[in-house]
Coordinates of C-alpha atoms in Angstrom, one line a residue:
M1 CA -179.7 93.0 -40.7
M2 CA -178.3 92.4 -37.2
T3 CA -175.5 89.8 -37.3
Q4 CA -174.7 87.6 -34.3
Q5 CA -171.5 89.5 -33.6
S6 CA -173.2 92.9 -33.8
N7 CA -176.0 91.6 -31.5
Y8 CA -173.4 90.5 -29.0
I9 CA -171.7 93.9 -29.2
R10 CA -174.9 95.8 -28.6
W11 CA -175.8 93.8 -25.5
L12 CA -172.2 94.2 -24.2
T13 CA -172.6 98.0 -24.8
L14 CA -175.9 97.9 -22.8
C15 CA -174.1 96.2 -19.9
G16 CA -171.3 98.8 -20.0
T17 CA -173.8 101.6 -20.1
I18 CA -175.7 100.3 -17.1
V19 CA -172.4 100.1 -15.1
T20 CA -171.4 103.6 -16.2
Q21 CA -174.8 105.1 -15.4
F22 CA -174.9 103.5 -12.0
A23 CA -171.6 105.2 -11.1
L24 CA -172.6 108.5 -12.6
G25 CA -175.8 108.5 -10.6
S26 CA -173.7 108.6 -7.4
V27 CA -173.6 112.4 -7.6
Y28 CA -177.2 112.4 -6.2
T29 CA -175.9 111.4 -2.8
W30 CA -174.5 115.0 -2.5
S31 CA -176.8 115.9 0.4
L32 CA -174.8 113.5 2.6
F33 CA -171.9 115.8 2.4
N34 CA -173.5 119.2 2.9
S35 CA -173.2 119.3 6.7
P36 CA -169.7 117.8 6.9
L37 CA -168.4 120.3 4.3
A38 CA -170.2 123.2 6.1
D39 CA -168.5 122.2 9.3
K40 CA -165.1 121.9 7.6
L41 CA -165.3 125.2 5.7
H42 CA -167.2 127.1 8.5
Q43 CA -169.9 128.1 6.0
P44 CA -173.7 127.9 6.0
V45 CA -175.2 124.7 4.6
S46 CA -177.1 126.7 2.0
Q47 CA -173.8 128.0 0.5
V48 CA -172.3 124.5 0.4
A49 CA -175.4 123.1 -1.2
F50 CA -175.1 125.6 -4.0
A51 CA -172.4 123.3 -5.3
F52 CA -175.0 120.8 -6.3
G53 CA -177.0 123.5 -8.2
L54 CA -173.8 124.3 -10.2
L55 CA -173.3 120.5 -10.7
S56 CA -176.7 120.2 -12.2
L57 CA -176.2 123.1 -14.5
A58 CA -172.7 121.9 -15.6
L59 CA -174.2 118.5 -16.2
A60 CA -176.8 119.9 -18.5
V61 CA -174.3 122.1 -20.4
A62 CA -171.8 119.2 -20.9
S63 CA -174.6 116.9 -22.1
S64 CA -175.4 119.4 -24.8
V65 CA -171.9 119.2 -26.3
A66 CA -171.1 115.5 -25.6
G67 CA -172.1 114.5 -29.1
K68 CA -169.3 116.5 -30.6
F69 CA -166.7 114.7 -28.4
Q70 CA -168.2 111.4 -29.4
D71 CA -168.0 112.2 -33.1
R72 CA -164.3 113.1 -32.7
F73 CA -163.0 110.5 -30.2
G74 CA -165.6 107.8 -30.0
V75 CA -167.9 106.7 -27.1
R76 CA -165.3 104.5 -25.5
N77 CA -162.5 107.1 -25.2
V78 CA -164.9 109.9 -24.1
T79 CA -166.4 107.7 -21.4
I80 CA -163.0 106.8 -20.1
G81 CA -162.0 110.5 -20.1
A82 CA -165.2 111.3 -18.2
G83 CA -164.4 108.7 -15.6
V84 CA -160.9 110.2 -15.0
L85 CA -162.3 113.7 -14.8
L86 CA -164.9 112.6 -12.3
A87 CA -162.2 111.2 -10.1
V88 CA -160.1 114.3 -10.4
G89 CA -163.1 116.4 -9.4
F90 CA -163.8 114.4 -6.3
C91 CA -160.2 114.3 -5.2
L92 CA -159.8 118.1 -5.6
T93 CA -163.1 118.5 -3.7
A94 CA -161.6 116.5 -0.8
Y95 CA -159.1 119.3 -0.3
A96 CA -161.2 122.3 -1.0
T97 CA -160.4 125.0 1.5
N98 CA -163.0 127.6 0.5
L99 CA -166.4 127.9 -1.2
V100 CA -165.0 129.0 -4.6
M101 CA -162.8 126.0 -4.8
L102 CA -165.7 123.7 -3.7
W103 CA -168.0 125.2 -6.3
L104 CA -165.3 124.8 -9.1
C105 CA -164.4 121.3 -8.2
A106 CA -167.6 119.7 -6.9
G107 CA -169.9 121.8 -9.0
I108 CA -168.1 122.5 -12.3
L109 CA -165.6 119.7 -12.7
V110 CA -167.8 116.9 -11.4
G111 CA -170.8 118.2 -13.2
L112 CA -169.0 118.4 -16.6
A113 CA -167.7 114.8 -16.1
D114 CA -171.1 113.5 -15.2
G115 CA -172.8 115.3 -18.0
I116 CA -170.4 114.2 -20.7
G117 CA -170.8 110.6 -19.7
Y118 CA -174.5 110.6 -18.9
L119 CA -176.3 111.6 -22.1
M120 CA -173.6 110.4 -24.6
T121 CA -173.6 106.8 -23.3
L122 CA -177.4 106.8 -23.0
S123 CA -178.0 108.0 -26.5
N124 CA -175.4 105.6 -27.9
C125 CA -177.1 102.7 -26.2
V126 CA -180.5 103.7 -27.5
K127 CA -179.2 103.8 -31.0
W128 CA -178.1 100.2 -30.7
F129 CA -181.7 99.1 -30.0
P130 CA -184.0 101.1 -32.3
E131 CA -186.7 98.5 -31.8
R132 CA -186.6 98.7 -28.0
K133 CA -185.9 102.4 -27.4
G134 CA -188.2 102.7 -24.4
V135 CA -187.0 99.6 -22.5
I136 CA -183.4 100.5 -23.1
S137 CA -183.8 104.0 -21.9
A138 CA -185.6 102.6 -18.8
C139 CA -182.6 100.3 -18.1
A140 CA -180.0 102.9 -18.5
I141 CA -181.7 105.8 -16.7
G142 CA -183.0 103.3 -14.1
A143 CA -179.4 102.4 -13.4
Y144 CA -178.6 106.1 -13.0
G145 CA -181.4 106.3 -10.4
L146 CA -180.3 103.1 -8.7
G147 CA -176.8 104.6 -8.5
S148 CA -178.0 107.3 -6.1
L149 CA -179.5 104.6 -3.8
G150 CA -176.5 102.2 -4.0
F151 CA -174.0 105.0 -3.4
K152 CA -176.1 106.4 -0.6
Y153 CA -175.2 103.2 1.3
I154 CA -171.6 103.1 0.1
N155 CA -170.9 106.7 0.9
S156 CA -172.6 106.5 4.3
Q157 CA -170.4 103.6 5.2
L158 CA -167.3 105.5 4.0
L159 CA -168.2 108.5 6.0
A160 CA -168.7 106.4 9.1
R161 CA -165.3 104.7 8.7
Y162 CA -163.0 107.3 7.2
S163 CA -162.4 111.0 7.2
L164 CA -164.2 113.4 4.8
E165 CA -161.1 113.7 2.6
V166 CA -160.5 109.9 2.3
T167 CA -164.2 109.4 1.6
F168 CA -164.1 111.7 -1.4
E169 CA -161.0 110.0 -2.7
L170 CA -162.5 106.6 -2.4
W171 CA -165.7 107.7 -3.9
G172 CA -163.8 109.1 -6.9
L173 CA -161.8 106.0 -7.2
I174 CA -164.8 103.6 -7.1
A175 CA -166.8 105.8 -9.6
M176 CA -163.8 106.1 -11.9
L177 CA -163.2 102.4 -12.0
M178 CA -166.8 101.6 -12.7
V179 CA -167.1 104.3 -15.5
I180 CA -163.8 103.1 -17.1
A181 CA -164.9 99.4 -16.9
G182 CA -168.2 100.3 -18.6
G183 CA -166.5 102.4 -21.2
L184 CA -164.1 99.7 -22.2
V185 CA -166.9 97.4 -23.4
M186 CA -168.9 100.1 -25.3
K187 CA -168.8 100.6 -29.0
D188 CA -170.2 103.4 -31.2
A189 CA -173.6 102.5 -32.6
P190 CA -173.8 102.2 -36.4
R191 CA -175.7 104.9 -38.3
Q192 CA -179.3 104.1 -39.0
E193 CA -179.0 104.0 -42.8
T194 CA -182.6 102.9 -43.3
Q195 CA -183.8 106.3 -42.1
K196 CA -182.3 108.0 -45.2
V197 CA -185.3 106.9 -47.1
L198 CA -187.3 109.3 -45.0
A199 CA -184.9 112.2 -44.9
A200 CA -187.4 114.5 -43.1
H201 CA -187.3 112.1 -40.2
D202 CA -183.6 112.3 -39.6
L203 CA -182.7 116.0 -39.0
T204 CA -179.5 117.6 -37.9
L205 CA -179.4 119.9 -35.0
G206 CA -179.3 122.9 -37.3
Q207 CA -182.5 121.6 -39.1
S208 CA -184.2 120.6 -35.8
V209 CA -184.0 124.1 -34.2
K210 CA -185.7 125.6 -37.2
V211 CA -189.0 123.7 -36.6
P212 CA -191.5 124.7 -33.9
Q213 CA -191.9 121.2 -32.6
Y214 CA -188.3 121.2 -31.3
W215 CA -188.9 124.2 -29.0
L216 CA -192.3 122.9 -27.9
L217 CA -190.6 119.7 -26.8
A218 CA -188.0 121.8 -25.1
L219 CA -190.7 123.7 -23.2
M220 CA -192.4 120.5 -22.0
F221 CA -189.1 119.1 -20.9
L222 CA -188.2 122.3 -19.0
T223 CA -191.6 122.3 -17.3
A224 CA -191.2 118.6 -16.2
C225 CA -187.7 119.3 -14.9
M226 CA -188.6 122.5 -13.1
S227 CA -191.5 120.8 -11.3
G228 CA -189.7 117.6 -10.5
L229 CA -186.4 119.1 -9.4
Y230 CA -187.9 122.0 -7.4
V231 CA -190.4 119.8 -5.5
I232 CA -187.7 117.1 -4.9
G233 CA -185.2 119.6 -3.7
V234 CA -187.5 121.2 -1.1
A235 CA -189.7 118.2 -0.2
K236 CA -188.6 117.9 3.4
D237 CA -189.1 121.7 3.9
I238 CA -192.6 121.5 2.4
G239 CA -193.4 118.7 4.8
E240 CA -192.3 120.7 7.8
S241 CA -193.7 124.1 6.7
L242 CA -197.0 123.3 5.0
V243 CA -198.0 119.9 6.5
H244 CA -196.4 120.6 9.9
L245 CA -194.6 117.2 10.0
S246 CA -191.8 116.5 12.4
A247 CA -188.3 116.6 10.9
M248 CA -188.1 112.8 11.1
S249 CA -191.4 112.2 9.4
A250 CA -190.7 114.8 6.7
A251 CA -187.4 113.1 6.0
N252 CA -189.4 110.1 4.8
A253 CA -190.2 112.1 1.7
V254 CA -186.7 111.3 0.4
T255 CA -187.5 107.6 0.4
I256 CA -191.0 108.1 -1.2
I257 CA -189.4 110.2 -3.9
A258 CA -186.7 107.7 -4.7
I259 CA -189.2 104.8 -5.0
A260 CA -191.6 106.8 -7.1
N261 CA -188.9 108.3 -9.3
L262 CA -187.5 104.8 -10.1
G263 CA -191.0 103.5 -10.6
G264 CA -191.7 106.2 -13.2
R265 CA -188.5 105.4 -15.1
L266 CA -189.4 101.7 -15.3
V267 CA -193.1 101.9 -15.9
L268 CA -193.3 104.7 -18.3
G269 CA -190.1 103.6 -20.1
V270 CA -191.6 100.1 -20.8
L271 CA -195.0 101.6 -21.6
S272 CA -193.4 103.9 -24.2
D273 CA -192.6 100.9 -26.4
R274 CA -196.3 99.9 -26.4
M275 CA -198.0 103.1 -27.2
P276 CA -197.1 106.5 -28.8
R277 CA -194.5 108.1 -26.7
I278 CA -196.1 111.6 -26.8
R279 CA -199.2 110.0 -25.2
V280 CA -196.9 108.6 -22.5
I281 CA -195.7 112.1 -21.9
T282 CA -199.3 113.3 -21.7
L283 CA -200.0 110.6 -19.1
A284 CA -197.0 111.8 -17.1
Q285 CA -198.2 115.4 -17.3
V286 CA -201.6 114.5 -16.0
V287 CA -200.1 112.6 -13.0
S288 CA -197.8 115.5 -12.3
L289 CA -200.6 118.0 -12.5
A290 CA -202.7 116.0 -10.0
G291 CA -199.8 116.0 -7.6
M292 CA -199.1 119.7 -8.1
A293 CA -202.8 120.6 -7.7
A294 CA -202.9 118.7 -4.4
L295 CA -199.8 120.5 -3.1
T296 CA -201.2 123.9 -4.2
F297 CA -204.8 123.7 -3.3
A298 CA -205.7 120.7 -1.2
P299 CA -205.5 120.5 2.7
L300 CA -202.6 118.1 3.1
G301 CA -202.1 115.4 5.7
Q302 CA -199.1 113.1 5.9
T303 CA -200.5 110.5 3.5
S304 CA -201.9 112.9 0.9
F305 CA -198.6 114.9 1.1
F306 CA -196.5 111.7 0.3
I307 CA -198.9 110.7 -2.5
S308 CA -198.6 114.2 -4.1
L309 CA -194.8 114.0 -3.9
A310 CA -195.0 110.5 -5.4
C311 CA -197.1 111.8 -8.4
V312 CA -194.5 114.5 -9.2
A313 CA -191.5 112.2 -8.8
F314 CA -193.1 109.4 -10.8
S315 CA -193.9 111.9 -13.6
F316 CA -190.4 113.4 -13.5
G317 CA -188.6 110.1 -13.6
G318 CA -190.8 108.8 -16.4
T319 CA -190.4 112.0 -18.5
I320 CA -186.6 112.0 -18.5
T321 CA -186.6 108.3 -19.4
V322 CA -189.0 108.6 -22.3
Y323 CA -187.6 111.9 -23.8
P324 CA -184.5 110.5 -25.5
S325 CA -186.7 108.1 -27.5
L326 CA -189.3 110.7 -28.1
V327 CA -186.8 113.1 -29.5
S328 CA -185.5 110.3 -31.8
D329 CA -189.1 109.7 -32.9
Y330 CA -189.4 113.4 -34.0
F331 CA -185.9 114.0 -35.3
G332 CA -184.2 110.7 -36.0
L333 CA -181.6 108.5 -34.2
N334 CA -178.5 109.5 -36.0
N335 CA -178.2 112.9 -34.4
L336 CA -179.9 112.1 -31.1
T337 CA -177.0 113.0 -28.8
K338 CA -176.9 116.6 -30.3
N339 CA -180.6 117.1 -30.8
Y340 CA -181.5 115.9 -27.2
G341 CA -178.4 117.6 -25.8
V342 CA -179.8 121.1 -26.4
I343 CA -183.2 120.1 -25.1
Y344 CA -181.5 118.7 -22.0
L345 CA -180.3 122.1 -21.1
G346 CA -183.8 122.5 -19.7
F347 CA -182.6 120.1 -16.9
G348 CA -180.0 122.6 -15.8
V349 CA -182.3 125.6 -16.1
G350 CA -185.1 123.9 -14.4
S351 CA -182.8 122.9 -11.5
I352 CA -182.4 126.6 -10.5
I353 CA -185.3 128.5 -11.9
G354 CA -187.8 127.2 -9.3
S355 CA -185.5 128.3 -6.5
I356 CA -184.9 131.7 -8.0
V357 CA -188.6 132.3 -8.4
A358 CA -189.2 131.2 -4.8
S359 CA -186.5 133.5 -3.5
L360 CA -187.6 136.6 -5.4
L361 CA -191.4 136.3 -5.2
G362 CA -192.0 134.7 -1.8
G363 CA -191.8 131.0 -1.3
F364 CA -193.3 127.7 -2.3
M365 CA -196.8 128.7 -3.3
V366 CA -195.7 131.3 -6.0
T367 CA -193.5 128.7 -7.6
F368 CA -196.2 126.1 -7.4
H369 CA -198.6 128.4 -9.2
L370 CA -196.0 129.1 -11.9
I371 CA -195.4 125.3 -12.4
M372 CA -199.2 124.8 -12.6
V373 CA -199.5 127.3 -15.4
L374 CA -196.6 125.9 -17.3
S375 CA -197.9 122.4 -16.8
I376 CA -201.3 123.2 -18.2
I377 CA -199.6 124.8 -21.3
S378 CA -197.4 121.8 -21.7
L379 CA -200.4 119.4 -21.5
V380 CA -202.2 121.3 -24.3
V381 CA -199.0 121.2 -26.4
S382 CA -198.6 117.4 -25.9
L383 CA -202.2 116.8 -26.9
T384 CA -201.8 118.8 -30.2
L385 CA -198.2 118.2 -31.2
R386 CA -197.3 116.4 -34.4
R387 CA -194.0 115.2 -35.8
P388 CA -192.2 117.5 -38.3
G389 CA -193.3 116.6 -41.9
E390 CA -195.7 113.9 -40.6
K391 CA -198.1 114.4 -43.5
G392 CA -195.3 114.2 -46.1
R393 CA -193.8 111.1 -44.6
L394 CA -197.2 109.4 -44.5
A395 CA -197.7 110.2 -48.2
L396 CA -194.3 108.8 -49.0
R397 CA -195.0 105.6 -47.1
Q398 CA -198.3 105.2 -49.0
A399 CA -196.5 105.8 -52.3
M400 CA -193.8 103.2 -51.5
S401 CA -196.4 100.6 -50.5
K402 CA -198.1 100.7 -53.9

């Protein structure tokens, strides 16, 4: 039973999580720094931009092991440590003198810090609200998305007023203070003891990876991340190459994607508390398939192009919001950070696999066709997937009700 004090603690933890997620989401303003860093290092923008690919990969890897740090040190201490490491990464990036140092500092260090803080604080917050998992995920991940918009303004103003080096230092300081402030008011969520009655519903990571549902969920997540991250990453180029938009018009894709991405997080997150979450994922897959089909097969104008992008971004944002709660539905809340952490590796893999396929096999369309095939397979999986031991749990519930 939730006491008044524990209810206060969980709402305080939610506030701290939102502040932390907002600061961690600032890494998605990285594109603002590609050109200035390329000029400073006298390197192509493509080489500088590779730092963000490394950041995404390091973020996913760190997320997969964050649960172990939380078990040993607690959510507050690990969050504070992530904030300090984030600031160190940005400060070292400010004085990077070559590409390798840039990749290590901006890619590896910042990515590790962001990943440790992101999934751990999100999962911990969801555990505090087992009756509102979808809404809480939407609040936390929505804050992460808003962080990219808020810091786009902050970092743009810093770049206009200060040097590149000072901007990185101030960015690191602001982000660190926000992460630490958020971490100080967080507390570890209590274990969900009531789930012990249904032991099959509360699986450890070692148990989860032995059932096929775990890897089918991982496949669906990888597909959603691959489609979302690839299309988002090359949206401006698609507009210029395939739709023949001007550079200025194509750049509007960034705003369309940001709005649709945030909309997907909020709408599908809230919806996931009102209907089965696997059906929400099915809905997201259908919307994404419609957008990808238009990009692949339809003659595109400016409006249809933006609508297609919005479909993919909406689906991607909604999927990464609903998935933590979906994984807890299938494998329990107590081990959510670890169980979701391995699945979240699909974010890092998806962030680079689309670009690799495009580079090796010839551009946008080859990657679009691959995404279409994987999306259709994922849709079939979501329509047929059942939770592990669902029949056994149903029989147990019926027996207990008699």
